[in-house]
């Protein structure tokens, strides 16, 4: 089938700030009078196999490389030829992990190209992504981080990085978004009453960061969720792992656990609190641990983030070992939309649940919501509170207001 072809007529990149006030990059691509922008988020608990966000000298070095090596070469390309754009990024970079141009620059160019192509095709970005992937679009269930610890919060907070909720019965986007916001609010009230001196402080993703241990935190989240939502965790266990001693270090509790003790601790939480989602329960190298956990808890969506880092070959390995039932898709882990789509298609083929995810340091860019809808994600993990998180929820609402029930809503009770 032939299609219209378009052409990039101008390109630029500059440094902007993310939600932590750290520098990141934004890219603008132009085709005649049509302009598109995309910016990149940054993670803090990054997998060792994910793209390097910036060259050694930071975001401004990415912009310098962009102007010197990329800008002129992007002009003349067709933004709807995603593979063409992404191949150019890989060729100019020439490293395994985008360490020369920076994975964040690669991602911003790649995403911007998709946004521009959709504008030129005069269709919503989610539809363009769906056409590119061949996956049927769907509204994802928001998987919201309501309480946080680990590397996203300060001393005294829980050691587990994220306490997550997702609505069980929401039948549309508005109900789903509202359900998470209400749980977050209720949780704030519960913590204010129960935790002496807690003034409502939040961590990097707008999740409350009270000075309590993991189980106390989980109890409060469970209570706030009531029967409206399932509860889950992102253990982000690579951040806890001490490879030299093969132990998991719960720093804020000054506690060390062997793998077996860590396994037992997590098992107790799953059983006691009816957890339905557990992300990164073990170190990123421990595929066997993940598989054992999957076998022990057939109802739990065991999800690979640092384990898979949005790479199709790691996803294949995890799937073949029975190590995951769900996978995080963070496009800047792998650097391009082509590779993200490839991982999503592989997950779809293998019946693995897709969780399209933000990073802890975000911008107000709302491309992620289109990506989640266009890749038929079961979940979008984009936080609950804070402007940069709400930007994703609001874009999801806008998509829903304009497309209504022509797109099916994923169901929390079918997890
Ligand atoms: P990040 O972690 O800080 O790397 O974005 C978020 C996550 O582990 O899901
Ligand atoms: Zn994670």
Coordinates of C-alpha atoms and ligand atoms in Angstrom, one line a residue:
X1 CA 0.0 0.0 0.0
X2 CA 1.5 3.3 -1.0
X3 CA 1.2 6.2 1.4
X4 CA 1.7 9.9 1.3
X5 CA 5.3 10.9 2.0
X6 CA 6.3 13.7 4.2
X7 CA 9.6 15.5 4.8
X8 CA 11.3 17.1 7.8
X9 CA 12.3 20.6 6.8
X10 CA 14.0 21.8 10.0
X11 CA 15.1 20.3 13.3
X12 CA 16.4 21.7 16.6
X13 CA 17.1 20.6 20.2
X14 CA 17.6 22.4 23.5
X15 CA 18.0 21.8 27.2
X16 CA 14.9 22.0 29.5
X17 CA 14.3 20.9 33.1
X18 CA 12.6 17.8 34.4
X19 CA 10.5 17.5 37.6
X20 CA 13.6 17.2 39.7
X21 CA 15.0 20.3 38.2
X22 CA 17.6 18.3 36.4
X23 CA 18.6 19.1 32.8
X24 CA 17.1 17.1 30.0
X25 CA 16.6 17.5 26.2
X26 CA 13.6 18.6 24.1
X27 CA 13.5 18.2 20.4
X28 CA 11.5 20.1 17.8
X29 CA 10.9 18.8 14.3
X30 CA 9.3 20.9 11.5
X31 CA 7.7 20.0 8.2
X32 CA 6.7 23.2 6.4
X33 CA 4.2 25.0 8.7
X34 CA 3.7 21.9 11.0
X35 CA 5.8 21.6 14.2
X36 CA 6.1 18.9 16.8
X37 CA 8.0 18.7 20.1
X38 CA 9.0 15.9 22.4
X39 CA 11.1 15.8 25.6
X40 CA 12.7 13.0 27.5
X41 CA 12.4 12.0 31.1
X42 CA 15.2 10.6 33.3
X43 CA 15.2 7.6 35.7
X44 CA 16.9 7.3 39.0
X45 CA 16.7 3.5 39.6
X46 CA 18.1 2.6 36.1
X47 CA 18.9 -0.8 34.9
X48 CA 22.5 -1.4 33.9
X49 CA 21.4 -2.6 30.5
X50 CA 19.4 0.5 29.6
X51 CA 20.5 3.3 27.3
X52 CA 22.8 5.8 28.8
X53 CA 20.6 9.0 29.2
X54 CA 23.3 11.5 28.3
X55 CA 26.9 11.7 27.2
X56 CA 29.4 12.3 30.0
X57 CA 29.0 16.0 30.0
X58 CA 25.2 15.9 30.3
X59 CA 22.2 17.2 28.4
X60 CA 24.0 20.2 26.9
X61 CA 26.5 17.8 25.3
X62 CA 23.6 15.9 23.7
X63 CA 22.4 19.2 22.2
X64 CA 25.8 20.0 20.9
X65 CA 26.1 16.5 19.3
X66 CA 22.6 17.1 17.9
X67 CA 23.5 20.3 16.2
X68 CA 26.8 19.0 14.9
X69 CA 25.9 15.5 13.7
X70 CA 22.2 15.0 13.5
X71 CA 20.3 18.2 12.6
X72 CA 21.4 18.3 8.9
X73 CA 20.9 14.6 8.4
X74 CA 17.3 14.7 9.8
X75 CA 16.3 17.3 7.3
X76 CA 15.0 15.5 4.3
X77 CA 13.9 12.4 6.1
X78 CA 10.2 11.2 6.2
X79 CA 9.0 11.4 9.8
X80 CA 6.5 8.7 9.1
X81 CA 9.4 6.4 8.3
X82 CA 10.1 5.6 11.9
X83 CA 12.7 3.0 11.2
X84 CA 14.6 5.3 8.8
X85 CA 14.8 8.0 11.6
X86 CA 15.7 5.5 14.2
X87 CA 18.4 3.8 12.0
X88 CA 20.0 7.2 11.5
X89 CA 20.1 7.7 15.3
X90 CA 21.8 4.3 15.7
X91 CA 24.2 4.9 12.9
X92 CA 25.3 8.4 14.1
X93 CA 25.7 7.1 17.6
X94 CA 27.5 3.8 16.8
X95 CA 27.5 2.5 20.4
X96 CA 25.4 -0.2 22.1
X97 CA 23.7 2.0 24.6
X98 CA 23.6 5.4 22.9
X99 CA 26.5 6.7 25.1
X100 CA 27.7 9.1 22.4
X101 CA 24.5 11.0 21.6
X102 CA 22.6 10.0 24.8
X103 CA 19.5 7.8 25.0
X104 CA 17.4 10.7 26.0
X105 CA 18.2 12.6 22.8
X106 CA 17.6 9.5 20.7
X107 CA 14.3 9.0 22.4
X108 CA 13.2 12.7 22.1
X109 CA 14.0 12.7 18.3
X110 CA 12.3 9.3 17.8
X111 CA 9.1 10.3 19.7
X112 CA 9.1 13.7 18.1
X113 CA 9.2 12.1 14.7
X114 CA 6.1 10.0 15.5
X115 CA 4.3 13.1 16.8
X116 CA 5.1 15.0 13.7
X117 CA 4.1 12.2 11.4
X118 CA 0.7 11.9 13.1
X119 CA 0.1 15.7 12.8
X120 CA 1.0 15.5 9.1
X121 CA -1.3 12.5 8.6
X122 CA -3.9 14.5 10.5
X123 CA -4.6 11.6 12.9
X124 CA -4.1 11.3 16.7
X125 CA -0.7 10.2 17.7
X126 CA -2.1 7.0 19.4
X127 CA -3.6 6.0 16.1
X128 CA -0.3 6.5 14.3
X129 CA 1.4 4.3 16.9
X130 CA -1.3 1.7 16.6
X131 CA -0.9 1.6 12.8
X132 CA 2.9 1.3 13.2
X133 CA 2.6 -1.6 15.7
X134 CA -0.4 -3.4 14.2
X135 CA -1.8 -3.7 17.8
X136 CA -5.4 -2.7 18.5
X137 CA -5.6 0.4 20.6
X138 CA -7.0 0.3 24.1
X139 CA -7.4 2.7 27.1
X140 CA -4.9 1.5 29.7
X141 CA -5.7 1.2 33.4
X142 CA -3.7 3.8 35.4
X143 CA -1.3 2.0 37.8
X144 CA -0.6 4.7 40.3
X145 CA 2.3 5.2 42.7
X146 CA 0.7 6.5 45.9
X147 CA 3.5 5.9 48.5
X148 CA 7.2 5.7 47.8
X149 CA 10.5 5.0 49.3
X150 CA 13.9 3.6 48.2
X151 CA 15.9 5.8 45.9
X152 CA 12.9 8.0 45.2
X153 CA 12.6 9.2 48.8
X154 CA 14.7 10.3 51.8
X155 CA 16.0 8.5 54.9
X156 CA 13.4 6.8 57.1
X157 CA 10.9 6.2 54.2
X158 CA 10.1 2.6 53.2
X159 CA 12.9 0.6 51.5
X160 CA 10.5 -0.6 48.8
X161 CA 10.4 2.0 46.0
X162 CA 6.8 2.1 45.1
X163 CA 3.4 1.1 46.5
X164 CA 1.0 1.0 43.6
X165 CA -2.8 0.8 43.2
X166 CA -5.0 0.2 40.2
X167 CA -8.8 0.4 40.1
X168 CA -10.7 -2.9 39.8
X169 CA -14.0 -1.8 38.5
X170 CA -13.5 1.4 36.5
X171 CA -15.4 1.2 33.3
X172 CA -13.9 4.3 31.6
X173 CA -10.9 6.6 31.7
X174 CA -12.5 9.2 33.9
X175 CA -13.6 6.7 36.6
X176 CA -10.1 5.1 36.5
X177 CA -8.2 8.4 36.9
X178 CA -10.6 9.5 39.7
X179 CA -10.3 6.3 41.6
X180 CA -6.5 6.6 41.9
X181 CA -6.7 10.3 42.9
X182 CA -9.2 9.5 45.6
X183 CA -7.0 6.7 47.0
X184 CA -4.0 9.1 47.0
X185 CA -6.0 11.6 48.9
X186 CA -7.4 9.1 51.4
X187 CA -4.0 7.8 52.0
X188 CA -2.7 11.3 52.8
X189 CA -5.4 11.6 55.5
X190 CA -4.7 8.1 56.9
X191 CA -1.0 8.9 57.1
X192 CA -1.5 12.3 58.7
X193 CA -3.5 10.7 61.5
X194 CA -1.3 7.7 62.0
X195 CA 2.3 8.9 61.5
X196 CA 3.4 11.4 64.1
X197 CA 4.9 14.5 62.6
X198 CA 4.1 13.6 59.0
X199 CA 3.4 16.7 57.1
X200 CA 2.3 15.2 53.8
X201 CA 5.8 15.1 52.3
X202 CA 6.2 13.5 48.9
X203 CA 8.9 11.7 47.0
X204 CA 10.1 12.0 43.4
X205 CA 6.8 10.9 41.7
X206 CA 4.3 12.7 43.9
X207 CA 3.9 9.6 46.1
X208 CA 3.7 10.2 49.9
X209 CA 7.0 9.4 51.5
X210 CA 6.3 8.9 55.2
X211 CA 8.9 7.7 57.7
X212 CA 7.5 4.2 58.2
X213 CA 8.6 0.6 57.4
X214 CA 7.4 -1.3 54.3
X215 CA 4.7 -3.2 56.1
X216 CA 3.2 -0.2 57.9
X217 CA 3.2 1.6 54.5
X218 CA 1.4 -1.3 52.8
X219 CA -1.2 -1.6 55.5
X220 CA -2.1 2.1 55.0
X221 CA -2.2 1.8 51.2
X222 CA -4.4 -1.3 51.5
X223 CA -6.8 0.6 53.8
X224 CA -6.9 3.6 51.4
X225 CA -7.6 1.3 48.5
X226 CA -10.4 -0.6 50.2
X227 CA -12.3 -2.7 47.8
X228 CA -12.0 -0.2 44.9
X229 CA -8.4 -1.1 43.8
X230 CA -5.8 -3.8 43.8
X231 CA -2.5 -3.1 45.4
X232 CA 1.0 -3.8 44.1
X233 CA 4.6 -3.0 44.6
X234 CA 7.7 -2.0 42.6
X235 CA 10.4 -3.4 44.8
X236 CA 13.1 -2.0 42.4
X237 CA 15.3 -4.8 44.0
X238 CA 18.4 -4.0 41.9
X239 CA 18.6 -0.8 44.0
X240 CA 18.6 -2.9 47.2
X241 CA 21.0 -5.6 46.0
X242 CA 24.6 -5.9 47.3
X243 CA 26.1 -8.1 44.7
X244 CA 29.4 -8.6 46.6
X245 CA 27.5 -10.2 49.5
X246 CA 24.5 -11.5 47.6
X247 CA 22.2 -9.8 50.0
X248 CA 19.3 -7.3 49.8
X249 CA 20.0 -4.3 51.9
X250 CA 17.0 -2.5 53.5
X251 CA 19.0 0.6 54.3
X252 CA 16.3 2.7 56.0
X253 CA 15.7 -0.2 58.4
X254 CA 19.4 -1.1 58.7
X255 CA 18.5 -4.6 57.8
X256 CA 20.2 -7.2 55.5
X257 CA 18.3 -10.1 54.0
X258 CA 19.6 -13.1 52.1
X259 CA 17.9 -13.9 48.9
X260 CA 15.8 -16.5 50.7
X261 CA 14.8 -14.1 53.5
X262 CA 14.0 -11.4 50.9
X263 CA 11.9 -14.0 49.0
X264 CA 10.1 -14.9 52.2
X265 CA 9.5 -11.3 53.1
X266 CA 7.9 -10.5 49.7
X267 CA 5.9 -13.7 49.9
X268 CA 4.4 -12.7 53.2
X269 CA 3.4 -9.3 51.8
X270 CA 1.8 -10.9 48.8
X271 CA -0.2 -13.3 50.9
X272 CA -1.1 -10.9 53.7
X273 CA -2.2 -8.0 51.5
X274 CA -3.4 -9.9 48.4
X275 CA -1.0 -8.2 46.1
X276 CA -1.7 -8.6 42.4
X277 CA 1.3 -6.8 40.9
X278 CA 5.0 -7.1 41.9
X279 CA 7.6 -5.3 39.8
X280 CA 11.3 -6.2 39.9
X281 CA 11.1 -8.4 43.0
X282 CA 14.8 -9.5 42.5
X283 CA 18.0 -8.1 41.2
X284 CA 18.1 -7.5 37.4
X285 CA 20.5 -10.5 36.9
X286 CA 18.3 -13.0 38.7
X287 CA 16.0 -14.4 36.0
X288 CA 15.7 -17.6 38.1
X289 CA 14.4 -15.7 41.1
X290 CA 11.7 -14.0 39.0
X291 CA 10.7 -17.4 37.6
X292 CA 10.5 -19.0 41.0
X293 CA 8.4 -16.1 42.2
X294 CA 6.1 -16.5 39.2
X295 CA 5.7 -20.2 40.0
X296 CA 4.9 -19.5 43.6
X297 CA 2.2 -16.9 42.9
X298 CA 0.3 -17.8 39.8
X299 CA -2.2 -14.8 40.3
X300 CA 0.4 -12.1 40.6
X301 CA 1.5 -10.0 37.7
X302 CA 5.3 -10.4 38.1
X303 CA 6.7 -7.5 36.1
X304 CA 10.1 -7.0 34.6
X305 CA 11.5 -3.4 34.5
X306 CA 15.3 -3.4 35.2
X307 CA 15.2 -7.1 34.2
X308 CA 14.1 -6.4 30.6
X309 CA 14.8 -2.7 30.1
X310 CA 12.4 -2.6 27.1
X311 CA 14.8 -4.8 25.0
X312 CA 13.2 -7.5 22.9
X313 CA 16.0 -10.0 23.4
X314 CA 15.7 -9.7 27.2
X315 CA 11.9 -10.0 27.0
X316 CA 12.3 -13.1 24.9
X317 CA 14.7 -14.6 27.5
X318 CA 12.4 -13.7 30.4
X319 CA 9.3 -15.1 28.6
X320 CA 11.1 -18.3 27.8
X321 CA 12.2 -18.8 31.4
X322 CA 8.7 -18.0 32.7
X323 CA 10.2 -15.1 34.6
X324 CA 7.6 -12.5 33.9
X325 CA 3.8 -12.1 33.3
X326 CA 4.1 -8.4 32.6
X327 CA 6.7 -6.1 31.2
X328 CA 7.5 -2.4 31.7
X329 CA 7.9 -0.4 28.5
X330 CA 9.9 2.7 29.1
X331 CA 10.9 4.0 25.6
X332 CA 14.0 5.9 26.8
X333 CA 15.4 2.7 28.3
X334 CA 16.0 1.5 24.7
X335 CA 16.2 4.9 23.0
X336 CA 13.8 4.5 20.0
X337 CA 10.2 4.0 19.2
X338 CA 11.0 1.3 16.7
X339 CA 12.6 -0.8 19.4
X340 CA 9.8 0.0 21.9
X341 CA 7.2 -1.1 19.4
X342 CA 9.2 -4.3 18.7
X343 CA 9.2 -5.2 22.4
X344 CA 5.5 -4.4 22.6
X345 CA 4.7 -6.6 19.6
X346 CA 6.7 -9.5 21.1
X347 CA 4.9 -9.1 24.4
X348 CA 1.6 -9.2 22.7
X349 CA 2.5 -12.3 20.8
X350 CA 3.6 -14.1 24.0
X351 CA 0.6 -12.9 26.0
X352 CA 2.7 -10.8 28.3
X353 CA 0.9 -7.8 29.9
X354 CA 2.3 -4.4 28.7
X355 CA 2.8 -1.6 31.3
X356 CA 3.8 1.6 29.5
X357 CA 5.7 3.7 32.0
X358 CA 7.0 7.1 32.9
X359 CA 10.3 7.8 34.7
X360 CA 10.8 9.3 38.2
X361 CA 12.1 12.5 36.7
X362 CA 9.5 13.6 34.2
X363 CA 8.6 16.5 32.0
X364 CA 5.0 17.6 31.1
X365 CA 5.3 15.8 27.8
X366 CA 2.2 13.7 27.1
X367 CA 3.4 11.4 24.4
X368 CA 3.4 8.6 26.8
X369 CA -0.4 8.5 27.0
X370 CA -0.6 8.1 23.2
X371 CA 2.0 5.4 23.3
X372 CA 0.1 3.5 25.9
X373 CA -3.2 3.7 24.0
X374 CA -1.5 2.9 20.6
X375 CA 0.3 -0.1 22.0
X376 CA -2.9 -1.5 23.6
X377 CA -1.2 -1.3 27.0
X378 CA -3.0 -3.0 29.9
X379 CA -1.6 -0.4 32.2
X380 CA -0.1 3.1 32.1
X381 CA 2.2 3.7 35.0
X382 CA 2.5 7.5 35.3
X383 CA 2.0 8.4 38.9
X384 CA -1.0 10.1 40.4
X385 CA 0.0 13.5 41.7
X386 CA 2.1 16.4 40.5
X387 CA 1.8 18.4 37.3
X388 CA 4.1 16.2 35.2
X389 CA 2.2 13.1 36.2
X390 CA -1.3 14.7 35.8
X391 CA -0.2 15.8 32.3
X392 CA -0.4 12.1 31.3
X393 CA -3.7 11.5 33.0
X394 CA -5.1 14.7 31.4
X395 CA -4.0 13.6 27.9
X396 CA -5.6 10.2 28.5
X397 CA -8.8 12.1 29.4
X398 CA -8.6 14.2 26.3
X399 CA -8.2 11.1 24.1
X400 CA -11.2 9.6 25.8
X401 CA -13.3 12.8 25.5
X402 CA -12.6 12.8 21.7
X403 CA -12.7 9.1 20.9
X404 CA -15.1 7.9 23.6
X405 CA -16.1 4.2 23.5
X406 CA -14.7 3.6 20.0
X407 CA -11.6 2.4 21.9
X408 CA -12.1 -0.4 24.5
X409 CA -11.1 0.2 28.1
X410 CA -8.8 -2.4 29.8
X411 CA -10.4 -4.0 32.9
X412 CA -8.8 -4.2 36.3
X413 CA -11.0 -7.2 37.3
X414 CA -9.5 -9.2 34.4
X415 CA -6.0 -9.1 35.7
Ligands
LIG1 P1 13.2 5.3 37.6 O1 12.4 4.2 38.2 O2 13.7 6.2 38.7 O3 14.4 4.7 36.9 O4 12.4 6.1 36.6 C1 11.0 4.0 38.1 C2 10.8 2.5 38.2 O5 11.6 1.7 38.7 O6 9.7 2.0 37.7
LIG2 ZN1 10.5 -0.2 38.2

